[in-house]
Structure formats: structure tokens, C-alpha cells
């Protein structure tokens, strides 16, 4: 994936991530009213290496004010992802969460965030961020994996709840949620 070939390279993501700028958040708008769809907008929204974007599930396919993702904010390179990011697409503000402990920050991997809306929610588009973000933190420095829950309105303040789910898991970068268990 993304140019890495395990048969030809030793797994050290830092040199590989230095060889490219990483994925970036873009806005893509397609006019699909015509008989042949036409690309009308393709704009890079940020230089922060960001992947696995998510938003309020009711906004999928529609204009959304907020987008969340996993980000690579490291001293050297950008991969593996070690942070979470929130983009306000109306104001261009960015809210970033990184582990506060430098040792953990250097040796951690964050999973794709999952947006979970609050059950009691208004119909206003201003509430695109009214919910929680769930993400796994693979903390290599402490040999543990944690489930972390963030208030989606205030990402940079850090998790409002976290729990160890055992020893260090293999990287689990993608996320899903079963609402029947919620």
C-alpha cells in the first residue's frame, strides 16, 4: 500500500514517509446534474498529512462543516499516524490532538477515528460535531492498546475517557461500530 513493498524493503516507515508528502485533505466537487458528470472543484485544504477522514454519518454525501481524520505529525516523516485532527471547513480552523507524553507520541499509532453522534441531537447543521470520536491508541512505549473517546467538539483537550484493552495489538488502523450494541 502507498508504495511500500515488504519484499524489497525492511519495515521502517520513516524513510518511506520522507520520500513523499503523505496524503492530504482535499475538497472535490462533482456536478452530477449533467448527463456526463464534470469535476468542478479540486482544492487541497491542508498540508497536514491526513488520512481516513470521517464525519457525522448523517452528513455523508452532503456538505459537512467538520471532518476528522488521523494525522502524521512527527519530528521526522509523517507515518505512522500518531495524532487526530478536526477540520472546520467553514472557518479553516484546525484542532489537533497529540499524546502529551513525548515518548508515547513518538512510539504510537492512532487508528481511524469513528464519529458517534449523540442520541439527543438537534436537526441543525451547526451540530455536525455533536458527538464523540472513538479511536484506538497503539502505545508501543508502554506495550498497551487503549480505546479512547473524545468529545468531538473539543478534540485538542484530549480523551474524555480511555481504557486499556490489553497488551499491544497489531496495528488496527480501520474502525467500525455496531449501533446494535450501543
CSV table of N, CA and C in Angstrom, one decimal, residues 3-152:
chain,number,residue,atom,x,y,z
A,3,UNK,N,3.1,2.5,-1.9
A,3,UNK,CA,4.4,2.4,-2.4
A,3,UNK,C,5.3,1.6,-1.5
A,4,UNK,N,4.8,0.9,-0.5
A,4,UNK,CA,5.7,0.1,0.4
A,4,UNK,C,5.6,-1.4,-0.1
A,5,UNK,N,6.8,-2.0,-0.3
A,5,UNK,CA,6.9,-3.3,-0.8
A,5,UNK,C,7.7,-4.1,0.2
A,6,UNK,N,7.0,-5.0,1.0
A,6,UNK,CA,7.7,-5.7,2.1
A,6,UNK,C,8.7,-6.7,1.5
A,7,UNK,N,8.6,-7.1,0.3
A,7,UNK,CA,9.6,-8.0,-0.3
A,7,UNK,C,10.9,-7.3,-0.6
A,8,UNK,N,10.9,-5.9,-0.8
A,8,UNK,CA,12.1,-5.2,-1.2
A,8,UNK,C,12.6,-4.2,-0.1
A,9,UNK,N,11.8,-4.0,1.0
A,9,UNK,CA,12.1,-3.0,2.0
A,9,UNK,C,12.0,-3.6,3.4
A,10,UNK,N,12.9,-3.2,4.2
A,10,UNK,CA,12.7,-3.5,5.6
A,10,UNK,C,11.6,-2.6,6.2
A,11,UNK,N,10.8,-3.0,7.1
A,11,UNK,CA,9.7,-2.2,7.6
A,11,UNK,C,10.3,-1.1,8.5
A,12,UNK,N,10.6,0.0,8.0
A,12,UNK,CA,11.0,1.2,8.7
A,12,UNK,C,10.2,2.4,8.0
A,13,UNK,N,9.1,2.8,8.5
A,13,UNK,CA,8.3,3.7,7.8
A,13,UNK,C,8.8,5.1,7.7
A,14,UNK,N,9.8,5.5,8.5
A,14,UNK,CA,10.3,6.9,8.4
A,14,UNK,C,10.9,7.2,7.1
A,15,UNK,N,11.9,6.5,6.6
A,15,UNK,CA,12.5,6.8,5.3
A,15,UNK,C,11.4,6.8,4.2
A,16,UNK,N,10.5,5.9,4.2
A,16,UNK,CA,9.5,5.8,3.2
A,16,UNK,C,8.6,7.0,3.3
A,17,UNK,N,8.2,7.5,4.5
A,17,UNK,CA,7.4,8.7,4.6
A,17,UNK,C,8.1,9.9,4.3
A,18,UNK,N,9.4,9.9,4.3
A,18,UNK,CA,10.2,11.1,3.9
A,18,UNK,C,10.2,11.2,2.4
A,19,UNK,N,9.9,10.1,1.7
A,19,UNK,CA,10.0,10.1,0.2
A,19,UNK,C,8.8,10.7,-0.5
A,20,UNK,N,7.7,10.9,0.3
A,20,UNK,CA,6.5,11.6,-0.2
A,20,UNK,C,5.9,12.5,0.9
A,21,UNK,N,5.0,13.3,0.5
A,21,UNK,CA,4.5,14.3,1.4
A,21,UNK,C,3.3,13.7,2.3
A,22,UNK,N,2.9,12.5,2.0
A,22,UNK,CA,1.7,12.0,2.7
A,22,UNK,C,0.4,12.4,2.1
A,23,UNK,N,-0.6,11.7,2.5
A,23,UNK,CA,-2.0,12.1,2.0
A,23,UNK,C,-2.4,13.4,2.6
A,24,UNK,N,-3.2,14.2,1.8
A,24,UNK,CA,-3.7,15.5,2.2
A,24,UNK,C,-5.2,15.6,2.0
A,25,UNK,N,-5.8,16.4,2.8
A,25,UNK,CA,-7.3,16.5,2.7
A,25,UNK,C,-7.6,17.5,1.6
A,26,UNK,N,-8.5,17.0,0.7
A,26,UNK,CA,-8.9,17.8,-0.5
A,26,UNK,C,-10.4,17.9,-0.5
A,27,UNK,N,-10.9,19.0,-1.1
A,27,UNK,CA,-12.3,19.1,-1.4
A,27,UNK,C,-12.5,18.8,-2.9
A,28,UNK,N,-13.4,17.9,-3.2
A,28,UNK,CA,-13.7,17.5,-4.5
A,28,UNK,C,-15.2,17.7,-4.7
A,29,UNK,N,-15.6,18.5,-5.7
A,29,UNK,CA,-17.0,18.7,-6.0
A,29,UNK,C,-17.2,18.3,-7.5
A,30,UNK,N,-18.2,17.4,-7.6
A,30,UNK,CA,-18.6,16.9,-9.0
A,30,UNK,C,-20.0,17.4,-9.3
A,31,UNK,N,-20.2,18.0,-10.4
A,31,UNK,CA,-21.5,18.4,-10.9
A,31,UNK,C,-22.1,17.1,-11.6
A,32,UNK,N,-23.1,16.5,-10.9
A,32,UNK,CA,-23.6,15.3,-11.4
A,32,UNK,C,-25.0,15.5,-12.0
A,33,UNK,N,-25.4,16.8,-12.2
A,33,UNK,CA,-26.7,17.1,-12.8
A,33,UNK,C,-26.7,16.9,-14.3
A,34,UNK,N,-25.5,17.1,-14.9
A,34,UNK,CA,-25.4,16.9,-16.4
A,34,UNK,C,-25.4,15.4,-16.7
A,35,UNK,N,-25.6,15.2,-18.0
A,35,UNK,CA,-25.6,13.8,-18.5
A,35,UNK,C,-24.2,13.1,-18.3
A,36,UNK,N,-23.2,13.9,-18.4
A,36,UNK,CA,-21.8,13.4,-18.1
A,36,UNK,C,-21.3,14.2,-16.9
A,37,UNK,N,-21.0,13.6,-15.7
A,37,UNK,CA,-20.5,14.3,-14.6
A,37,UNK,C,-19.3,15.1,-14.9
A,38,UNK,N,-19.1,16.2,-14.3
A,38,UNK,CA,-18.0,17.1,-14.5
A,38,UNK,C,-17.4,17.5,-13.2
A,39,UNK,N,-16.0,17.4,-13.1
A,39,UNK,CA,-15.3,17.9,-11.9
A,39,UNK,C,-15.3,19.4,-11.9
A,40,UNK,N,-15.9,20.0,-10.8
A,40,UNK,CA,-15.9,21.4,-10.8
A,40,UNK,C,-15.0,22.0,-9.8
A,41,UNK,N,-14.5,21.2,-8.8
A,41,UNK,CA,-13.6,21.8,-7.8
A,41,UNK,C,-12.7,20.7,-7.3
A,42,UNK,N,-11.4,21.0,-7.2
A,42,UNK,CA,-10.4,20.1,-6.6
A,42,UNK,C,-9.4,21.0,-5.9
A,43,UNK,N,-9.6,21.1,-4.6
A,43,UNK,CA,-8.7,22.0,-3.8
A,43,UNK,C,-8.1,21.3,-2.6
A,44,UNK,N,-6.8,21.5,-2.4
A,44,UNK,CA,-6.1,21.0,-1.2
A,44,UNK,C,-6.5,21.9,-0.1
A,45,UNK,N,-7.0,21.3,1.0
A,45,UNK,CA,-7.5,22.1,2.2
A,45,UNK,C,-6.4,22.2,3.3
A,46,UNK,N,-5.4,21.3,3.3
A,46,UNK,CA,-4.4,21.4,4.4
A,46,UNK,C,-3.2,20.7,3.9
A,47,UNK,N,-2.1,21.1,4.5
A,47,UNK,CA,-0.8,20.5,4.3
A,47,UNK,C,-0.5,19.4,5.4
A,48,UNK,N,-1.4,19.3,6.4
A,48,UNK,CA,-1.2,18.3,7.4
A,48,UNK,C,-1.4,16.9,6.8
A,49,UNK,N,-0.4,16.0,6.9
A,49,UNK,CA,-0.6,14.6,6.4
A,49,UNK,C,-1.8,14.0,7.1
A,50,UNK,N,-2.9,13.7,6.4
A,50,UNK,CA,-4.1,13.3,7.0
A,50,UNK,C,-4.7,12.1,6.1
A,51,UNK,N,-5.3,11.1,6.8
A,51,UNK,CA,-5.9,10.0,6.1
A,51,UNK,C,-7.1,9.6,6.9
A,52,UNK,N,-7.9,8.7,6.3
A,52,UNK,CA,-9.1,8.1,6.9
A,52,UNK,C,-10.1,9.1,7.4
A,53,UNK,N,-10.5,10.1,6.6
A,53,UNK,CA,-11.4,11.1,7.0
A,53,UNK,C,-12.8,10.5,7.4
A,54,UNK,N,-13.4,11.2,8.3
A,54,UNK,CA,-14.7,10.8,8.7
A,54,UNK,C,-15.5,12.0,9.1
A,55,UNK,N,-16.8,11.9,9.2
A,55,UNK,CA,-17.7,13.0,9.6
A,55,UNK,C,-18.9,12.4,10.2
A,56,UNK,N,-19.8,13.3,10.6
A,56,UNK,CA,-21.1,12.9,11.2
A,56,UNK,C,-21.8,12.0,10.1
A,57,UNK,N,-22.2,10.8,10.4
A,57,UNK,CA,-22.8,9.9,9.4
A,57,UNK,C,-24.0,10.4,8.7
A,58,UNK,N,-24.8,11.3,9.3
A,58,UNK,CA,-25.9,11.9,8.6
A,58,UNK,C,-25.5,12.9,7.5
A,59,UNK,N,-24.2,13.3,7.5
A,59,UNK,CA,-23.7,14.2,6.5
A,59,UNK,C,-23.0,13.6,5.4
A,60,UNK,N,-22.9,12.3,5.4
A,60,UNK,CA,-22.2,11.5,4.3
A,60,UNK,C,-22.9,11.8,2.9
A,61,UNK,N,-22.1,12.3,2.0
A,61,UNK,CA,-22.7,12.7,0.7
A,61,UNK,C,-23.2,14.1,0.6
A,62,UNK,N,-23.3,14.8,1.7
A,62,UNK,CA,-23.8,16.2,1.8
A,62,UNK,C,-22.7,17.1,2.3
A,63,UNK,N,-22.9,18.4,2.2
A,63,UNK,CA,-22.0,19.4,2.8
A,63,UNK,C,-21.9,19.1,4.3
A,64,UNK,N,-20.7,19.0,4.8
A,64,UNK,CA,-20.4,18.8,6.2
A,64,UNK,C,-19.4,19.9,6.6
A,65,UNK,N,-19.7,20.5,7.8
A,65,UNK,CA,-18.8,21.5,8.3
A,65,UNK,C,-17.5,20.9,8.8
A,66,UNK,N,-17.6,19.8,9.5
A,66,UNK,CA,-16.4,19.2,10.2
A,66,UNK,C,-16.0,17.9,9.6
A,67,UNK,N,-14.7,17.7,9.5
A,67,UNK,CA,-14.1,16.5,9.1
A,67,UNK,C,-13.0,16.1,10.0
A,68,UNK,N,-13.0,14.8,10.4
A,68,UNK,CA,-12.0,14.3,11.3
A,68,UNK,C,-11.1,13.3,10.6
A,69,UNK,N,-9.9,13.2,11.1
A,69,UNK,CA,-9.0,12.2,10.5
A,69,UNK,C,-7.9,11.8,11.4
A,70,UNK,N,-7.1,10.9,10.9
A,70,UNK,CA,-5.8,10.5,11.6
A,70,UNK,C,-4.7,11.3,10.9
A,71,UNK,N,-3.8,11.8,11.7
A,71,UNK,CA,-2.7,12.6,11.1
A,71,UNK,C,-1.3,12.2,11.5
A,72,UNK,N,-0.4,12.5,10.7
A,72,UNK,CA,1.0,12.2,11.0
A,72,UNK,C,1.7,13.4,11.3
A,73,UNK,N,1.9,13.7,12.6
A,73,UNK,CA,2.6,14.9,13.0
A,73,UNK,C,3.8,14.5,13.8
A,74,UNK,N,4.9,14.3,13.1
A,74,UNK,CA,6.2,13.8,13.7
A,74,UNK,C,7.3,14.7,13.4
A,75,UNK,N,8.4,14.6,14.3
A,75,UNK,CA,9.6,15.4,14.0
A,75,UNK,C,10.2,15.0,12.7
A,76,UNK,N,10.2,13.7,12.4
A,76,UNK,CA,10.8,13.3,11.1
A,76,UNK,C,9.7,12.4,10.4
A,77,UNK,N,9.4,12.7,9.2
A,77,UNK,CA,8.4,11.9,8.4
A,77,UNK,C,7.0,12.2,9.0
A,78,UNK,N,6.0,11.4,8.5
A,78,UNK,CA,4.6,11.5,8.9
A,78,UNK,C,4.0,10.2,9.2
A,79,UNK,N,4.6,9.1,8.9
A,79,UNK,CA,4.0,7.8,9.1
A,79,UNK,C,4.8,7.0,10.1
A,80,UNK,N,4.1,6.3,10.9
A,80,UNK,CA,2.7,6.0,11.0
A,80,UNK,C,2.0,7.2,11.7
A,81,UNK,N,0.7,7.2,11.5
A,81,UNK,CA,-0.2,8.3,12.1
A,81,UNK,C,-0.1,8.2,13.6
A,82,UNK,N,0.0,9.4,14.2
A,82,UNK,CA,0.2,9.5,15.7
A,82,UNK,C,-0.7,10.5,16.3
A,83,UNK,N,-1.6,11.1,15.6
A,83,UNK,CA,-2.5,12.2,16.1
A,83,UNK,C,-3.8,12.1,15.4
A,84,UNK,N,-4.8,12.9,16.0
A,84,UNK,CA,-6.1,13.0,15.4
A,84,UNK,C,-6.3,14.5,15.1
A,85,UNK,N,-7.1,14.8,14.1
A,85,UNK,CA,-7.2,16.1,13.6
A,85,UNK,C,-8.7,16.4,13.3
A,86,UNK,N,-9.2,17.6,13.5
A,86,UNK,CA,-10.5,18.1,13.2
A,86,UNK,C,-10.4,19.3,12.3
A,87,UNK,N,-11.0,19.3,11.2
A,87,UNK,CA,-11.0,20.5,10.3
A,87,UNK,C,-12.4,21.1,10.3
A,88,UNK,N,-12.4,22.4,10.5
A,88,UNK,CA,-13.7,23.2,10.3
A,88,UNK,C,-13.6,23.7,8.9
A,89,UNK,N,-14.4,23.2,8.0
A,89,UNK,CA,-14.4,23.6,6.6
A,89,UNK,C,-15.0,24.9,6.3
A,90,UNK,N,-15.7,25.5,7.3
A,90,UNK,CA,-16.3,26.8,7.1
A,90,UNK,C,-15.3,27.9,7.5
A,91,UNK,N,-14.5,27.7,8.6
A,91,UNK,CA,-13.6,28.7,9.1
A,91,UNK,C,-12.1,28.4,8.8
A,92,UNK,N,-11.8,27.3,8.3
A,92,UNK,CA,-10.5,26.8,8.1
A,92,UNK,C,-9.7,26.6,9.3
A,93,UNK,N,-10.3,26.5,10.5
A,93,UNK,CA,-9.6,26.2,11.7
A,93,UNK,C,-9.3,24.7,11.8
A,94,UNK,N,-8.2,24.4,12.5
A,94,UNK,CA,-7.8,23.1,12.7
A,94,UNK,C,-7.6,22.8,14.2
A,95,UNK,N,-8.1,21.7,14.6
A,95,UNK,CA,-8.0,21.3,16.0
A,95,UNK,C,-7.2,20.0,16.0
A,96,UNK,N,-6.1,19.9,16.7
A,96,UNK,CA,-5.2,18.7,16.7
A,96,UNK,C,-5.1,18.1,18.1
A,97,UNK,N,-5.2,16.8,18.2
A,97,UNK,CA,-4.8,16.1,19.5
A,97,UNK,C,-3.6,15.2,19.2
A,98,UNK,N,-2.6,15.4,20.1
A,98,UNK,CA,-1.4,14.5,20.1
A,98,UNK,C,-1.2,14.1,21.5
A,99,UNK,N,-0.7,12.8,21.7
A,99,UNK,CA,-0.4,12.4,23.0
A,99,UNK,C,0.6,13.4,23.7
A,100,UNK,N,0.3,13.7,25.0
A,100,UNK,CA,1.1,14.7,25.6
A,100,UNK,C,2.5,14.2,26.0
A,101,UNK,N,2.6,12.9,26.3
A,101,UNK,CA,3.9,12.4,26.6
A,101,UNK,C,4.8,12.2,25.4
A,102,UNK,N,5.9,12.9,25.2
A,102,UNK,CA,6.7,12.8,24.0
A,102,UNK,C,7.2,11.4,23.7
A,103,UNK,N,7.4,10.5,24.7
A,103,UNK,CA,7.8,9.1,24.4
A,103,UNK,C,6.6,8.4,23.8
A,104,UNK,N,5.4,8.6,24.3
A,104,UNK,CA,4.2,7.9,23.7
A,104,UNK,C,4.0,8.5,22.3
A,105,UNK,N,4.1,9.8,22.2
A,105,UNK,CA,3.8,10.5,20.9
A,105,UNK,C,4.8,9.9,19.8
A,106,UNK,N,6.0,9.7,20.1
A,106,UNK,CA,7.0,9.2,19.2
A,106,UNK,C,6.7,7.7,18.8
A,107,UNK,N,6.3,6.9,19.7
A,107,UNK,CA,6.1,5.5,19.5
A,107,UNK,C,4.7,5.0,19.5
A,108,UNK,N,3.8,5.8,19.0
A,108,UNK,CA,2.4,5.4,19.0
A,108,UNK,C,1.8,5.4,17.6
A,109,UNK,N,0.7,4.7,17.4
A,109,UNK,CA,-0.1,4.7,16.2
A,109,UNK,C,-1.6,4.9,16.6
A,110,UNK,N,-2.2,5.9,15.9
A,110,UNK,CA,-3.7,6.1,16.2
A,110,UNK,C,-4.5,5.5,15.0
A,111,UNK,N,-5.6,4.9,15.4
A,111,UNK,CA,-6.4,4.3,14.4
A,111,UNK,C,-7.4,5.3,13.8
A,112,UNK,N,-8.0,4.9,12.7
A,112,UNK,CA,-9.0,5.7,12.1
A,112,UNK,C,-10.1,6.1,13.1
A,113,UNK,N,-10.4,7.4,13.2
A,113,UNK,CA,-11.4,7.8,14.2
A,113,UNK,C,-12.8,7.5,13.7
A,114,UNK,N,-13.7,7.1,14.6
A,114,UNK,CA,-15.1,6.8,14.3
A,114,UNK,C,-15.9,7.9,14.9
A,115,UNK,N,-16.8,8.6,14.2
A,115,UNK,CA,-17.7,9.6,14.8
A,115,UNK,C,-19.0,8.9,15.2
A,116,UNK,N,-19.3,9.1,16.5
A,116,UNK,CA,-20.5,8.5,17.0
A,116,UNK,C,-21.4,9.7,17.5
A,117,UNK,N,-22.5,10.0,16.8
A,117,UNK,CA,-23.4,11.1,17.2
A,117,UNK,C,-24.1,10.9,18.5
A,118,UNK,N,-24.3,12.0,19.2
A,118,UNK,CA,-25.1,11.9,20.5
A,118,UNK,C,-26.5,11.5,20.1
A,119,UNK,N,-27.2,10.8,21.0
A,119,UNK,CA,-28.6,10.3,20.7
A,119,UNK,C,-29.5,11.5,20.7
A,120,UNK,N,-29.4,12.4,21.6
A,120,UNK,CA,-30.2,13.6,21.7
A,120,UNK,C,-29.5,14.7,20.9
A,121,UNK,N,-29.9,14.9,19.7
A,121,UNK,CA,-29.3,15.8,18.8
A,121,UNK,C,-30.3,16.7,18.1
A,122,UNK,N,-30.0,17.9,17.8
A,122,UNK,CA,-30.9,18.8,17.1
A,122,UNK,C,-30.7,18.6,15.6
A,123,UNK,N,-31.6,19.1,14.8
A,123,UNK,CA,-31.5,19.0,13.3
A,123,UNK,C,-30.6,20.0,12.7
A,124,UNK,N,-30.0,20.9,13.5
A,124,UNK,CA,-29.2,22.0,12.9
A,124,UNK,C,-27.9,21.5,12.4
A,125,UNK,N,-27.5,22.0,11.2
A,125,UNK,CA,-26.2,21.7,10.7
A,125,UNK,C,-25.0,22.1,11.6
A,126,UNK,N,-25.3,23.1,12.5
A,126,UNK,CA,-24.3,23.5,13.4
A,126,UNK,C,-23.8,22.4,14.4
A,127,UNK,N,-24.6,21.3,14.4
A,127,UNK,CA,-24.3,20.2,15.3
A,127,UNK,C,-23.5,19.1,14.6
A,128,UNK,N,-22.9,19.4,13.5
A,128,UNK,CA,-22.1,18.3,12.8
A,128,UNK,C,-21.0,17.7,13.7
A,129,UNK,N,-20.7,18.4,14.8
A,129,UNK,CA,-19.6,17.9,15.7
A,129,UNK,C,-20.2,17.6,17.1
A,130,UNK,N,-21.5,17.4,17.1
A,130,UNK,CA,-22.1,17.0,18.4
A,130,UNK,C,-22.1,15.5,18.6
A,131,UNK,N,-21.0,15.0,19.2
A,131,UNK,CA,-20.9,13.6,19.3
A,131,UNK,C,-19.5,13.2,19.9
A,132,UNK,N,-19.1,12.0,19.7
A,132,UNK,CA,-17.8,11.5,20.2
A,132,UNK,C,-17.0,10.9,19.1
A,133,UNK,N,-15.7,11.0,19.2
A,133,UNK,CA,-14.8,10.3,18.4
A,133,UNK,C,-14.2,9.1,19.1
A,134,UNK,N,-14.2,8.0,18.5
A,134,UNK,CA,-13.6,6.8,19.1
A,134,UNK,C,-12.3,6.4,18.3
A,135,UNK,N,-11.3,6.1,19.0
A,135,UNK,CA,-10.0,5.8,18.3
A,135,UNK,C,-9.2,4.8,19.2
A,136,UNK,N,-8.4,4.0,18.6
A,136,UNK,CA,-7.5,3.1,19.3
A,136,UNK,C,-6.1,3.8,19.3
A,137,UNK,N,-5.5,3.8,20.4
A,137,UNK,CA,-4.1,4.3,20.5
A,137,UNK,C,-3.2,3.1,20.8
A,138,UNK,N,-2.3,2.8,19.8
A,138,UNK,CA,-1.4,1.7,20.0
A,138,UNK,C,-0.1,2.3,20.6
A,139,UNK,N,0.1,2.1,21.9
A,139,UNK,CA,1.1,2.8,22.7
A,139,UNK,C,2.3,1.8,22.8
A,140,UNK,N,3.2,1.9,21.9
A,140,UNK,CA,4.4,1.0,21.8
A,140,UNK,C,5.3,1.2,23.0
A,141,UNK,N,5.5,2.4,23.5
A,141,UNK,CA,6.3,2.7,24.6
A,141,UNK,C,5.9,2.0,25.9
A,142,UNK,N,4.6,1.8,26.1
A,142,UNK,CA,4.1,1.2,27.3
A,142,UNK,C,3.5,-0.2,27.0
A,143,UNK,N,3.6,-0.7,25.8
A,143,UNK,CA,3.2,-2.0,25.4
A,143,UNK,C,1.7,-2.2,25.7
A,144,UNK,N,0.9,-1.3,25.3
A,144,UNK,CA,-0.6,-1.4,25.6
A,144,UNK,C,-1.4,-0.7,24.5
A,145,UNK,N,-2.6,-1.2,24.3
A,145,UNK,CA,-3.5,-0.6,23.4
A,145,UNK,C,-4.7,0.0,24.2
A,146,UNK,N,-5.1,1.2,23.9
A,146,UNK,CA,-6.2,1.9,24.6
A,146,UNK,C,-7.3,2.3,23.6
A,147,UNK,N,-8.5,2.1,24.1
A,147,UNK,CA,-9.7,2.7,23.5
A,147,UNK,C,-9.8,4.1,24.1
A,148,UNK,N,-9.9,5.1,23.2
A,148,UNK,CA,-10.0,6.5,23.7
A,148,UNK,C,-11.3,7.1,23.1
A,149,UNK,N,-12.0,7.8,23.9
A,149,UNK,CA,-13.2,8.5,23.5
A,149,UNK,C,-13.0,10.0,23.7
A,150,UNK,N,-13.2,10.8,22.6
A,150,UNK,CA,-13.0,12.3,22.7
A,150,UNK,C,-14.4,12.9,22.5
A,151,UNK,N,-14.5,14.1,23.1
A,151,UNK,CA,-15.7,15.0,22.8
A,151,UNK,C,-15.3,15.6,21.4
A,152,UNK,N,-16.1,15.3,20.4
A,152,UNK,CA,-15.8,15.8,19.1
A,152,UNK,C,-15.8,17.3,18.9
